PDB file of C-alpha atoms in Angstrom:
ATOM      1  CA  UNK Z 119      95.282 107.150  88.951  1.00 47.00           C
ATOM      2  CA  UNK Z 120      92.032 105.909  87.379  1.00 48.00           C
ATOM      3  CA  UNK Z 121      89.601 108.551  86.213  1.00 51.00           C
ATOM      4  CA  UNK Z 122      85.833 108.384  86.179  1.00 49.00           C
ATOM      5  CA  UNK Z 123      85.864 108.164  82.355  1.00 52.00           C
ATOM      6  CA  UNK Z 124      87.853 104.883  82.290  1.00 55.00           C
ATOM      7  CA  UNK Z 125      85.864 101.700  81.650  1.00 53.00           C
ATOM      8  CA  UNK Z 126      85.954  99.016  84.279  1.00 55.00           C
ATOM      9  CA  UNK Z 127      87.950  95.922  83.337  1.00 57.00           C
ATOM     10  CA  UNK Z 128      85.998  93.227  81.516  1.00 52.00           C
ATOM     11  CA  UNK Z 129      85.700  90.053  83.555  1.00 50.00           C
ATOM     12  CA  UNK Z 130      85.338  86.855  81.514  1.00 51.00           C
ATOM     13  CA  UNK Z 131      82.133  85.040  82.237  1.00 52.00           C
ATOM     14  CA  UNK Z 132      82.770  81.779  84.071  1.00 52.00           C
ATOM     15  CA  UNK Z 133      81.078  78.741  82.569  1.00 52.00           C
ATOM     16  CA  UNK Z 134      79.773  76.506  85.325  1.00 52.00           C
ATOM     17  CA  UNK Z 135      81.468  73.130  85.375  1.00 54.00           C
ATOM     18  CA  UNK Z 136      79.287  70.115  84.851  1.00 50.00           C
ATOM     19  CA  UNK Z 137      78.542  68.323  88.086  1.00 52.00           C
ATOM     20  CA  UNK Z 138      78.053  64.605  88.551  1.00 55.00           C
ATOM     21  CA  UNK Z 139      74.327  64.832  87.817  1.00 57.00           C
ATOM     22  CA  UNK Z 140      74.899  66.842  84.664  1.00 62.00           C
ATOM     23  CA  UNK Z 141      77.599  64.438  83.470  1.00 64.00           C
ATOM     24  CA  UNK Z 142      75.402  61.403  84.117  1.00 70.00           C
ATOM     25  CA  UNK Z 143      72.502  62.946  82.233  1.00 77.00           C
ATOM     26  CA  UNK Z 144      74.763  63.772  79.322  1.00 80.00           C
ATOM     27  CA  UNK Z 145      76.331  60.312  79.039  1.00 80.00           C
ATOM     28  CA  UNK Z 146      73.486  58.152  80.348  1.00 81.00           C
ATOM     29  CA  UNK Z 147      73.274  56.199  77.087  1.00 81.00           C
ATOM     30  CA  UNK Z 148      76.953  55.203  77.422  1.00 84.00           C
ATOM     31  CA  UNK Z 149      76.421  54.023  80.993  1.00 85.00           C
ATOM     32  CA  UNK Z 150      73.368  52.099  79.836  1.00 86.00           C
ATOM     33  CA  UNK Z 151      75.421  50.400  77.120  1.00 88.00           C
ATOM     34  CA  UNK Z 152      77.983  49.013  79.592  1.00 88.00           C
ATOM     35  CA  UNK Z 153      75.528  48.350  82.417  1.00 88.00           C
ATOM     36  CA  UNK Z 154      74.657  44.719  81.434  1.00 90.00           C
ATOM     37  CA  UNK Z 155      78.178  43.549  82.263  1.00 91.00           C
ATOM     38  CA  UNK Z 156      78.134  45.156  85.691  1.00 90.00           C
ATOM     39  CA  UNK Z 157      74.617  43.953  86.436  1.00 92.00           C
ATOM     40  CA  UNK Z 158      75.539  40.383  85.506  1.00 93.00           C
ATOM     41  CA  UNK Z 159      78.754  40.618  87.519  1.00 91.00           C
ATOM     42  CA  UNK Z 160      76.784  41.913  90.483  1.00 91.00           C
ATOM     43  CA  UNK Z 161      74.149  39.177  90.215  1.00 91.00           C
ATOM     44  CA  UNK Z 162      76.392  36.206  89.442  1.00 91.00           C
ATOM     45  CA  UNK Z 163      79.737  37.353  90.841  1.00 88.00           C
ATOM     46  CA  UNK Z 164      79.814  39.865  93.649  1.00 92.00           C
ATOM     47  CA  UNK Z 165      76.597  38.876  95.438  1.00 93.00           C
ATOM     48  CA  UNK Z 166      77.395  35.098  95.448  1.00 91.00           C
ATOM     49  CA  UNK Z 167      80.920  35.801  96.717  1.00 92.00           C
ATOM     50  CA  UNK Z 168      79.570  37.979  99.505  1.00 93.00           C
ATOM     51  CA  UNK Z 169      76.910  35.404 100.361  1.00 93.00           C
ATOM     52  CA  UNK Z 170      79.505  32.599 100.498  1.00 92.00           C
ATOM     53  CA  UNK Z 171      81.538  34.644 102.979  1.00 93.00           C
ATOM     54  CA  UNK Z 172      78.398  35.232 105.066  1.00 94.00           C
ATOM     55  CA  UNK Z 173      77.483  31.542 104.777  1.00 93.00           C
ATOM     56  CA  UNK Z 174      80.901  30.420 106.017  1.00 92.00           C
ATOM     57  CA  UNK Z 175      80.030  31.795 109.455  1.00 94.00           C
ATOM     58  CA  UNK Z 176      76.829  29.733 109.651  1.00 91.00           C
ATOM     59  CA  UNK Z 177      75.707  26.125 109.732  1.00 91.00           C
ATOM     60  CA  UNK Z 178      73.192  25.349 107.005  1.00 90.00           C
ATOM     61  CA  UNK Z 179      72.021  22.198 105.245  1.00 85.00           C
ATOM     62  CA  UNK Z 180      70.495  24.097 102.329  1.00 80.00           C
ATOM     63  CA  UNK Z 181      66.879  23.790 103.480  1.00 83.00           C
ATOM     64  CA  UNK Z 182      66.411  24.732 107.122  1.00 81.00           C
ATOM     65  CA  UNK Z 183      67.259  27.913 108.949  1.00 86.00           C
ATOM     66  CA  UNK Z 184      70.845  29.094 109.311  1.00 89.00           C
ATOM     67  CA  UNK Z 185      72.606  28.760 112.641  1.00 90.00           C
ATOM     68  CA  UNK Z 186      75.347  31.189 113.609  1.00 92.00           C
ATOM     69  CA  UNK Z 187      78.702  29.387 113.992  1.00 89.00           C
ATOM     70  CA  UNK Z 188      81.169  32.259 114.137  1.00 87.00           C
ATOM     71  CA  UNK Z 189      84.771  31.209 113.525  1.00 91.00           C
ATOM     72  CA  UNK Z 190      84.230  27.616 114.638  1.00 93.00           C
ATOM     73  CA  UNK Z 191      84.162  26.289 111.068  1.00 92.00           C
ATOM     74  CA  UNK Z 192      87.430  28.028 110.216  1.00 94.00           C
ATOM     75  CA  UNK Z 193      89.000  26.621 113.391  1.00 94.00           C
ATOM     76  CA  UNK Z 194      87.838  23.149 112.386  1.00 93.00           C
ATOM     77  CA  UNK Z 195      89.165  23.748 108.865  1.00 93.00           C
ATOM     78  CA  UNK Z 196      92.665  24.388 110.230  1.00 93.00           C
ATOM     79  CA  UNK Z 197      92.610  21.033 112.043  1.00 91.00           C
ATOM     80  CA  UNK Z 198      90.813  19.072 109.306  1.00 92.00           C
ATOM     81  CA  UNK Z 199      93.249  16.375 108.162  1.00 92.00           C
ATOM     82  CA  UNK Z 200      91.147  15.624 105.065  1.00 92.00           C
ATOM     83  CA  UNK Z 201      91.411  19.254 103.929  1.00 94.00           C
ATOM     84  CA  UNK Z 202      95.183  19.280 104.396  1.00 94.00           C
ATOM     85  CA  UNK Z 203      95.394  15.962 102.564  1.00 93.00           C
ATOM     86  CA  UNK Z 204      93.465  17.472  99.646  1.00 93.00           C
ATOM     87  CA  UNK Z 205      95.928  20.393  99.589  1.00 94.00           C
ATOM     88  CA  UNK Z 206      98.822  17.934  99.414  1.00 93.00           C
ATOM     89  CA  UNK Z 207      97.176  15.997  96.575  1.00 93.00           C
ATOM     90  CA  UNK Z 208      96.442  19.191  94.662  1.00 94.00           C
ATOM     91  CA  UNK Z 209      99.965  20.573  95.009  1.00 94.00           C
ATOM     92  CA  UNK Z 210     101.556  17.286  93.884  1.00 94.00           C
ATOM     93  CA  UNK Z 211      99.249  17.006  90.865  1.00 94.00           C
ATOM     94  CA  UNK Z 212      99.864  20.682  90.045  1.00 93.00           C
ATOM     95  CA  UNK Z 213     103.648  20.202  90.173  1.00 93.00           C
ATOM     96  CA  UNK Z 214     103.538  17.005  88.092  1.00 93.00           C
ATOM     97  CA  UNK Z 215     101.448  18.785  85.459  1.00 93.00           C
ATOM     98  CA  UNK Z 216     102.722  22.379  85.428  1.00 92.00           C
ATOM     99  CA  UNK Z 217     106.483  22.052  85.086  1.00 92.00           C
ATOM    100  CA  UNK Z 218     106.458  19.469  82.248  1.00 93.00           C
ATOM    101  CA  UNK Z 219     103.668  21.451  80.604  1.00 93.00           C
ATOM    102  CA  UNK Z 220     105.645  24.711  80.670  1.00 92.00           C
ATOM    103  CA  UNK Z 221     108.733  22.956  79.272  1.00 92.00           C
ATOM    104  CA  UNK Z 222     106.774  21.281  76.464  1.00 92.00           C
ATOM    105  CA  UNK Z 223     104.870  24.497  75.716  1.00 92.00           C
ATOM    106  CA  UNK Z 224     108.080  26.499  75.415  1.00 90.00           C
ATOM    107  CA  UNK Z 225     109.734  23.899  73.165  1.00 88.00           C
ATOM    108  CA  UNK Z 226     106.601  23.757  71.011  1.00 88.00           C
ATOM    109  CA  UNK Z 227     106.496  27.559  70.763  1.00 88.00           C
ATOM    110  CA  UNK Z 228     110.137  27.725  69.656  1.00 85.00           C
ATOM    111  CA  UNK Z 229     109.454  25.084  66.988  1.00 83.00           C
ATOM    112  CA  UNK Z 230     106.332  26.909  65.806  1.00 82.00           C
ATOM    113  CA  UNK Z 231     108.223  30.190  65.685  1.00 81.00           C
ATOM    114  CA  UNK Z 232     110.886  28.676  63.443  1.00 76.00           C
ATOM    115  CA  UNK Z 233     108.426  26.830  61.205  1.00 64.00           C
ATOM    116  CA  UNK Z 234     108.114  28.146  57.662  1.00 62.00           C
ATOM    117  CA  UNK Z 235     105.123  26.284  56.225  1.00 70.00           C
ATOM    118  CA  UNK Z 236     101.683  25.412  57.670  1.00 69.00           C
ATOM    119  CA  UNK Z 237     102.068  27.671  60.721  1.00 71.00           C
ATOM    120  CA  UNK Z 238      98.343  28.204  61.112  1.00 74.00           C
ATOM    121  CA  UNK Z 239      97.641  24.482  60.832  1.00 77.00           C
ATOM    122  CA  UNK Z 240     100.119  23.733  63.621  1.00 74.00           C
ATOM    123  CA  UNK Z 241      98.679  26.474  65.828  1.00 74.00           C
ATOM    124  CA  UNK Z 242      95.160  25.112  65.381  1.00 77.00           C
ATOM    125  CA  UNK Z 243      96.296  21.548  66.086  1.00 78.00           C
ATOM    126  CA  UNK Z 244      98.093  22.497  69.295  1.00 77.00           C
ATOM    127  CA  UNK Z 245      95.243  24.713  70.512  1.00 78.00           C
ATOM    128  CA  UNK Z 246      92.558  22.094  69.823  1.00 81.00           C
ATOM    129  CA  UNK Z 247      92.961  20.179  73.149  1.00 81.00           C
ATOM    130  CA  UNK Z 248      92.128  23.327  75.098  1.00 76.00           C
ATOM    131  CA  UNK Z 249      88.740  23.768  73.427  1.00 79.00           C
ATOM    132  CA  UNK Z 250      87.844  20.068  73.573  1.00 80.00           C
ATOM    133  CA  UNK Z 251      85.381  18.992  76.255  1.00 81.00           C
ATOM    134  CA  UNK Z 252      87.282  18.037  79.402  1.00 82.00           C
ATOM    135  CA  UNK Z 253      84.672  15.402  80.235  1.00 82.00           C
ATOM    136  CA  UNK Z 254      85.099  13.679  76.866  1.00 84.00           C
ATOM    137  CA  UNK Z 255      88.885  13.824  77.110  1.00 85.00           C
ATOM    138  CA  UNK Z 256      88.825  12.467  80.679  1.00 85.00           C
ATOM    139  CA  UNK Z 257      86.754   9.482  79.495  1.00 84.00           C
ATOM    140  CA  UNK Z 258      89.322   8.800  76.765  1.00 86.00           C
ATOM    141  CA  UNK Z 259      92.191   9.088  79.236  1.00 87.00           C
ATOM    142  CA  UNK Z 260      90.344   6.692  81.541  1.00 85.00           C
ATOM    143  CA  UNK Z 261      90.632   4.113  78.770  1.00 86.00           C
ATOM    144  CA  UNK Z 262      94.273   5.006  78.096  1.00 88.00           C
ATOM    145  CA  UNK Z 263      95.176   4.409  81.750  1.00 88.00           C
ATOM    146  CA  UNK Z 264      92.981   1.325  82.163  1.00 85.00           C
ATOM    147  CA  UNK Z 265      94.729  -1.482  84.009  1.00 79.00           C
ATOM    148  CA  UNK Z 266      93.798  -4.358  81.713  1.00 79.00           C
ATOM    149  CA  UNK Z 267      93.293  -2.827  78.271  1.00 80.00           C
ATOM    150  CA  UNK Z 268      94.913   0.601  78.508  1.00 83.00           C
ATOM    151  CA  UNK Z 269      97.370   2.004  76.007  1.00 87.00           C
ATOM    152  CA  UNK Z 270      99.889   2.927  78.714  1.00 89.00           C
ATOM    153  CA  UNK Z 271     100.117  -0.627  80.003  1.00 87.00           C
ATOM    154  CA  UNK Z 272     100.337  -1.922  76.442  1.00 88.00           C
ATOM    155  CA  UNK Z 273     103.384   0.314  75.902  1.00 89.00           C
ATOM    156  CA  UNK Z 274     104.915  -0.863  79.181  1.00 87.00           C
ATOM    157  CA  UNK Z 275     104.462  -4.500  78.202  1.00 87.00           C
ATOM    158  CA  UNK Z 276     105.946  -3.767  74.772  1.00 87.00           C
ATOM    159  CA  UNK Z 277     109.236  -2.731  76.407  1.00 88.00           C
ATOM    160  CA  UNK Z 278     109.183  -5.623  78.887  1.00 84.00           C
ATOM    161  CA  UNK Z 279     107.825  -3.846  81.969  1.00 83.00           C
ATOM    162  CA  UNK Z 280     104.997  -4.907  84.265  1.00 85.00           C
ATOM    163  CA  UNK Z 281     101.528  -3.445  84.156  1.00 85.00           C
ATOM    164  CA  UNK Z 282     100.629  -0.572  86.496  1.00 85.00           C
ATOM    165  CA  UNK Z 283      97.217  -0.142  88.108  1.00 86.00           C
ATOM    166  CA  UNK Z 284      97.180   3.535  87.214  1.00 87.00           C
ATOM    167  CA  UNK Z 285      93.731   4.378  88.585  1.00 85.00           C
ATOM    168  CA  UNK Z 286      94.020   2.207  91.696  1.00 86.00           C
ATOM    169  CA  UNK Z 287      97.332   3.335  93.210  1.00 87.00           C
ATOM    170  CA  UNK Z 288      98.072   6.744  94.804  1.00 88.00           C
ATOM    171  CA  UNK Z 289     100.924   7.777  92.511  1.00 90.00           C
ATOM    172  CA  UNK Z 290      99.288   6.226  89.437  1.00 89.00           C
ATOM    173  CA  UNK Z 291      96.186   8.353  90.061  1.00 90.00           C
ATOM    174  CA  UNK Z 292      98.235  11.524  90.399  1.00 92.00           C
ATOM    175  CA  UNK Z 293     100.268  10.777  87.258  1.00 92.00           C
ATOM    176  CA  UNK Z 294      97.112  10.071  85.234  1.00 91.00           C
ATOM    177  CA  UNK Z 295      95.445  13.332  86.298  1.00 92.00           C
ATOM    178  CA  UNK Z 296      98.653  15.333  85.734  1.00 93.00           C
ATOM    179  CA  UNK Z 297      99.100  13.804  82.266  1.00 92.00           C
ATOM    180  CA  UNK Z 298      95.566  14.808  81.326  1.00 91.00           C
ATOM    181  CA  UNK Z 299      96.136  18.376  82.535  1.00 92.00           C
ATOM    182  CA  UNK Z 300      99.465  18.572  80.692  1.00 92.00           C
ATOM    183  CA  UNK Z 301      97.867  17.405  77.453  1.00 90.00           C
ATOM    184  CA  UNK Z 302      95.033  19.873  77.861  1.00 89.00           C
ATOM    185  CA  UNK Z 303      97.075  23.042  78.547  1.00 90.00           C
ATOM    186  CA  UNK Z 304     100.345  22.547  76.636  1.00 91.00           C
ATOM    187  CA  UNK Z 305      98.981  23.836  73.329  1.00 88.00           C
ATOM    188  CA  UNK Z 306      97.261  26.839  74.914  1.00 89.00           C
ATOM    189  CA  UNK Z 307     100.427  27.966  76.673  1.00 92.00           C
ATOM    190  CA  UNK Z 308     102.490  27.268  73.559  1.00 90.00           C
ATOM    191  CA  UNK Z 309     100.393  29.876  71.723  1.00 89.00           C
ATOM    192  CA  UNK Z 310     101.020  32.328  74.590  1.00 91.00           C
ATOM    193  CA  UNK Z 311     104.777  31.678  74.438  1.00 92.00           C
ATOM    194  CA  UNK Z 312     104.670  32.029  70.644  1.00 89.00           C
ATOM    195  CA  UNK Z 313     103.132  35.490  70.994  1.00 88.00           C
ATOM    196  CA  UNK Z 314     105.934  36.398  73.414  1.00 90.00           C
ATOM    197  CA  UNK Z 315     108.604  35.073  71.048  1.00 89.00           C
ATOM    198  CA  UNK Z 316     107.306  37.201  68.202  1.00 87.00           C
ATOM    199  CA  UNK Z 317     107.815  40.368  70.261  1.00 88.00           C
ATOM    200  CA  UNK Z 318     111.564  39.741  70.687  1.00 86.00           C
ATOM    201  CA  UNK Z 319     113.539  42.000  68.288  1.00 86.00           C
ATOM    202  CA  UNK Z 320     115.329  40.030  65.579  1.00 83.00           C
ATOM    203  CA  UNK Z 321     118.348  42.334  65.968  1.00 85.00           C
ATOM    204  CA  UNK Z 322     119.185  40.594  69.246  1.00 85.00           C
ATOM    205  CA  UNK Z 323     119.473  37.222  67.510  1.00 82.00           C
ATOM    206  CA  UNK Z 324     121.510  38.729  64.667  1.00 84.00           C
ATOM    207  CA  UNK Z 325     123.937  40.267  67.159  1.00 86.00           C
ATOM    208  CA  UNK Z 326     124.218  36.926  68.970  1.00 82.00           C
ATOM    209  CA  UNK Z 327     125.054  35.127  65.730  1.00 84.00           C
ATOM    210  CA  UNK Z 328     127.689  37.724  64.933  1.00 84.00           C
ATOM    211  CA  UNK Z 329     129.227  37.162  68.368  1.00 80.00           C
ATOM    212  CA  UNK Z 330     129.349  33.415  67.718  1.00 80.00           C
ATOM    213  CA  UNK Z 331     126.621  32.358  70.191  1.00 78.00           C
ATOM    214  CA  UNK Z 332     125.134  28.916  69.624  1.00 79.00           C
ATOM    215  CA  UNK Z 333     121.427  27.975  69.809  1.00 79.00           C
ATOM    216  CA  UNK Z 334     121.590  26.894  73.464  1.00 81.00           C
ATOM    217  CA  UNK Z 335     123.440  30.006  74.599  1.00 84.00           C
ATOM    218  CA  UNK Z 336     121.100  32.200  72.551  1.00 83.00           C
ATOM    219  CA  UNK Z 337     118.091  30.594  74.203  1.00 83.00           C
ATOM    220  CA  UNK Z 338     119.334  31.109  77.765  1.00 83.00           C
ATOM    221  CA  UNK Z 339     120.911  34.548  77.197  1.00 84.00           C
ATOM    222  CA  UNK Z 340     118.288  36.139  74.935  1.00 85.00           C
ATOM    223  CA  UNK Z 341     115.078  34.132  74.536  1.00 85.00           C
ATOM    224  CA  UNK Z 342     114.485  33.152  78.157  1.00 84.00           C
ATOM    225  CA  UNK Z 343     115.180  36.603  79.689  1.00 85.00           C
ATOM    226  CA  UNK Z 344     112.982  38.294  77.074  1.00 87.00           C
ATOM    227  CA  UNK Z 345     110.203  35.788  77.783  1.00 88.00           C
ATOM    228  CA  UNK Z 346     110.205  36.414  81.544  1.00 87.00           C
ATOM    229  CA  UNK Z 347     106.963  38.483  81.565  1.00 87.00           C
ATOM    230  CA  UNK Z 348     105.244  35.828  79.443  1.00 90.00           C
ATOM    231  CA  UNK Z 349     106.620  33.083  81.671  1.00 89.00           C
ATOM    232  CA  UNK Z 350     105.291  34.895  84.735  1.00 88.00           C
ATOM    233  CA  UNK Z 351     101.840  35.146  83.157  1.00 89.00           C
ATOM    234  CA  UNK Z 352     101.806  31.459  82.168  1.00 91.00           C
ATOM    235  CA  UNK Z 353     103.016  30.363  85.600  1.00 89.00           C
ATOM    236  CA  UNK Z 354     100.431  32.407  87.504  1.00 88.00           C
ATOM    237  CA  UNK Z 355      97.566  31.322  85.226  1.00 90.00           C
ATOM    238  CA  UNK Z 356      98.696  27.684  85.432  1.00 90.00           C
ATOM    239  CA  UNK Z 357      98.821  27.970  89.216  1.00 90.00           C
ATOM    240  CA  UNK Z 358      95.308  29.383  89.416  1.00 90.00           C
ATOM    241  CA  UNK Z 359      93.827  26.790  87.044  1.00 90.00           C
ATOM    242  CA  UNK Z 360      95.897  23.842  88.315  1.00 90.00           C
ATOM    243  CA  UNK Z 361      95.061  24.378  91.979  1.00 91.00           C
ATOM    244  CA  UNK Z 362      91.356  24.510  91.090  1.00 90.00           C
ATOM    245  CA  UNK Z 363      91.325  21.238  89.147  1.00 88.00           C
ATOM    246  CA  UNK Z 364      88.083  19.324  89.538  1.00 88.00           C
ATOM    247  CA  UNK Z 365      86.687  17.785  86.363  1.00 86.00           C
ATOM    248  CA  UNK Z 366      89.790  15.741  85.545  1.00 86.00           C
ATOM    249  CA  UNK Z 367      89.833  13.848  88.838  1.00 86.00           C
ATOM    250  CA  UNK Z 368      86.050  13.603  89.157  1.00 85.00           C
ATOM    251  CA  UNK Z 369      85.517  12.016  85.710  1.00 84.00           C
ATOM    252  CA  UNK Z 370      88.628   9.828  85.750  1.00 84.00           C
ATOM    253  CA  UNK Z 371      87.942   8.360  89.190  1.00 81.00           C
ATOM    254  CA  UNK Z 372      84.166   8.356  89.531  1.00 75.00           C
ATOM    255  CA  UNK Z 373      83.923   4.589  88.969  1.00 68.00           C
ATOM    256  CA  UNK Z 374      86.993   3.555  90.963  1.00 64.00           C
ATOM    257  CA  UNK Z 375      85.572   3.969  94.460  1.00 62.00           C
ATOM    258  CA  UNK Z 376      82.316   3.063  96.177  1.00 60.00           C
ATOM    259  CA  UNK Z 377      82.861   5.669  98.898  1.00 61.00           C
ATOM    260  CA  UNK Z 378      81.577   8.800  97.170  1.00 62.00           C
ATOM    261  CA  UNK Z 379      81.339  10.425  93.760  1.00 66.00           C
ATOM    262  CA  UNK Z 380      83.811  13.050  94.986  1.00 73.00           C
ATOM    263  CA  UNK Z 381      86.088  10.761  97.013  1.00 76.00           C
ATOM    264  CA  UNK Z 382      89.031  10.970  94.611  1.00 79.00           C
ATOM    265  CA  UNK Z 383      89.517   7.263  94.032  1.00 81.00           C
ATOM    266  CA  UNK Z 384      91.124   4.622  96.249  1.00 82.00           C
ATOM    267  CA  UNK Z 385      92.761   6.122  99.316  1.00 82.00           C
ATOM    268  CA  UNK Z 386      91.433   9.569  98.292  1.00 86.00           C
ATOM    269  CA  UNK Z 387      94.668   9.979  96.319  1.00 86.00           C
ATOM    270  CA  UNK Z 388      92.978  12.089  93.653  1.00 88.00           C
ATOM    271  CA  UNK Z 389      90.797  14.176  95.948  1.00 90.00           C
ATOM    272  CA  UNK Z 390      91.767  17.744  95.118  1.00 92.00           C
ATOM    273  CA  UNK Z 391      90.743  20.812  97.097  1.00 93.00           C
ATOM    274  CA  UNK Z 392      87.787  21.599  94.850  1.00 92.00           C
ATOM    275  CA  UNK Z 393      86.735  17.945  94.875  1.00 92.00           C
ATOM    276  CA  UNK Z 394      86.775  18.052  98.683  1.00 92.00           C
ATOM    277  CA  UNK Z 395      84.702  21.225  98.588  1.00 93.00           C
ATOM    278  CA  UNK Z 396      82.073  19.500  96.437  1.00 90.00           C
ATOM    279  CA  UNK Z 397      82.086  16.471  98.729  1.00 89.00           C
ATOM    280  CA  UNK Z 398      81.429  18.543 101.838  1.00 90.00           C
ATOM    281  CA  UNK Z 399      78.833  20.740 100.150  1.00 90.00           C
ATOM    282  CA  UNK Z 400      76.799  18.372  98.010  1.00 88.00           C
ATOM    283  CA  UNK Z 401      77.477  14.939  99.504  1.00 86.00           C
ATOM    284  CA  UNK Z 402      77.313  15.976 103.153  1.00 85.00           C
ATOM    285  CA  UNK Z 403      74.892  18.897 102.582  1.00 88.00           C
ATOM    286  CA  UNK Z 404      77.078  21.065 104.810  1.00 90.00           C
ATOM    287  CA  UNK Z 405      76.881  24.327 102.910  1.00 93.00           C
ATOM    288  CA  UNK Z 406      78.358  26.410 105.701  1.00 92.00           C
ATOM    289  CA  UNK Z 407      81.505  24.327 106.038  1.00 93.00           C
ATOM    290  CA  UNK Z 408      81.691  24.036 102.249  1.00 92.00           C
ATOM    291  CA  UNK Z 409      81.803  27.834 102.041  1.00 93.00           C
ATOM    292  CA  UNK Z 410      84.623  27.873 104.598  1.00 94.00           C
ATOM    293  CA  UNK Z 411      86.504  25.302 102.506  1.00 94.00           C
ATOM    294  CA  UNK Z 412      85.995  27.481  99.413  1.00 94.00           C
ATOM    295  CA  UNK Z 413      87.569  30.471 101.160  1.00 94.00           C
ATOM    296  CA  UNK Z 414      90.419  28.248 102.326  1.00 94.00           C
ATOM    297  CA  UNK Z 415      90.989  27.244  98.691  1.00 94.00           C
ATOM    298  CA  UNK Z 416      90.990  30.914  97.706  1.00 94.00           C
ATOM    299  CA  UNK Z 417      93.725  31.699 100.253  1.00 94.00           C
ATOM    300  CA  UNK Z 418      95.852  28.739  99.113  1.00 93.00           C
ATOM    301  CA  UNK Z 419      95.591  29.809  95.453  1.00 92.00           C
ATOM    302  CA  UNK Z 420      96.494  33.418  96.312  1.00 92.00           C
ATOM    303  CA  UNK Z 421      99.448  32.265  98.423  1.00 92.00           C
ATOM    304  CA  UNK Z 422     100.909  30.050  95.700  1.00 89.00           C
ATOM    305  CA  UNK Z 423     100.348  32.718  93.042  1.00 86.00           C
ATOM    306  CA  UNK Z 424     102.259  35.262  95.135  1.00 88.00           C
ATOM    307  CA  UNK Z 425     105.093  32.774  95.754  1.00 87.00           C
ATOM    308  CA  UNK Z 426     105.435  32.015  92.030  1.00 81.00           C
ATOM    309  CA  UNK Z 427     105.286  35.691  91.128  1.00 81.00           C
ATOM    310  CA  UNK Z 428     107.993  36.563  93.672  1.00 81.00           C
ATOM    311  CA  UNK Z 429     110.259  33.708  92.535  1.00 78.00           C
ATOM    312  CA  UNK Z 430     110.109  34.742  88.895  1.00 71.00           C
ATOM    313  CA  UNK Z 431     110.547  38.430  89.767  1.00 70.00           C
ATOM    314  CA  UNK Z 432     113.552  37.686  91.980  1.00 66.00           C
ATOM    315  CA  UNK Z 433     115.219  35.678  89.232  1.00 59.00           C
ATOM    316  CA  UNK Z 434     114.636  38.592  86.888  1.00 54.00           C
ATOM    317  CA  UNK Z 435     116.373  40.988  89.294  1.00 59.00           C
ATOM    318  CA  UNK Z 436     119.474  38.791  89.671  1.00 56.00           C
TER     319      UNK Z 436
END
């Protein structure tokens, strides 16, 4: 039983926790240091994206007042045969470019990984096409695929084949654009694959050699499974960039048709989704429908990225 002479227990003094205002005042200089990125993203990223979504529900020629259209432009987009044709062109060009590009990039990465001398020189040489101006390269490729004086037709004639009007036939246009995209991105993705190869433990290859596995079996049993995350990254990035191709077709085909700068050549065979977006927006001055087309492109890119991601993940689970 406590007596009157006993001291009361000492209670530790509670230090008040810093609230949001106190924390902000304490670290305001850190927030100020990172604020330029967020301000620029807000001004040139988030606000334009939000405005494009708002604009897609209106009719606007860029000068007059906006007119509310509701979902009518999206309903027209679903029945627009030109938009669906541009999706078909884009997917074909993407397939013709992406799968050969991934194969060549992986082979190049394996060769670079096994090279002993001049590794940095090879890496620079293969990465150079990615940092070269796409416009300049497209002009060069326009000469390569020229009907009368192009290098491709010269090679065909050298082996006894007939000339091909590359930039005047539907499949020739698609092959020319896909070849340009393959040349541009093979070296970049080879460097990505090379980084993935260098993370594979060498003990796995030593154990495979001890077990008598050959180079082909080692590649499919060790290298390819270990590269699956890298392959997924390359495939998704290639899907996003390939489905948004614009400069390649626009520069290659700008002088092959009198219809429009963004027509995509004869028969609109090279009119990609982004090229169609530019045609509707800047040729037809239909900014509202152009915004709806842009959001349609966004959904197509997201859909194909999810499909590719699921396919690679499912193969990894098998």
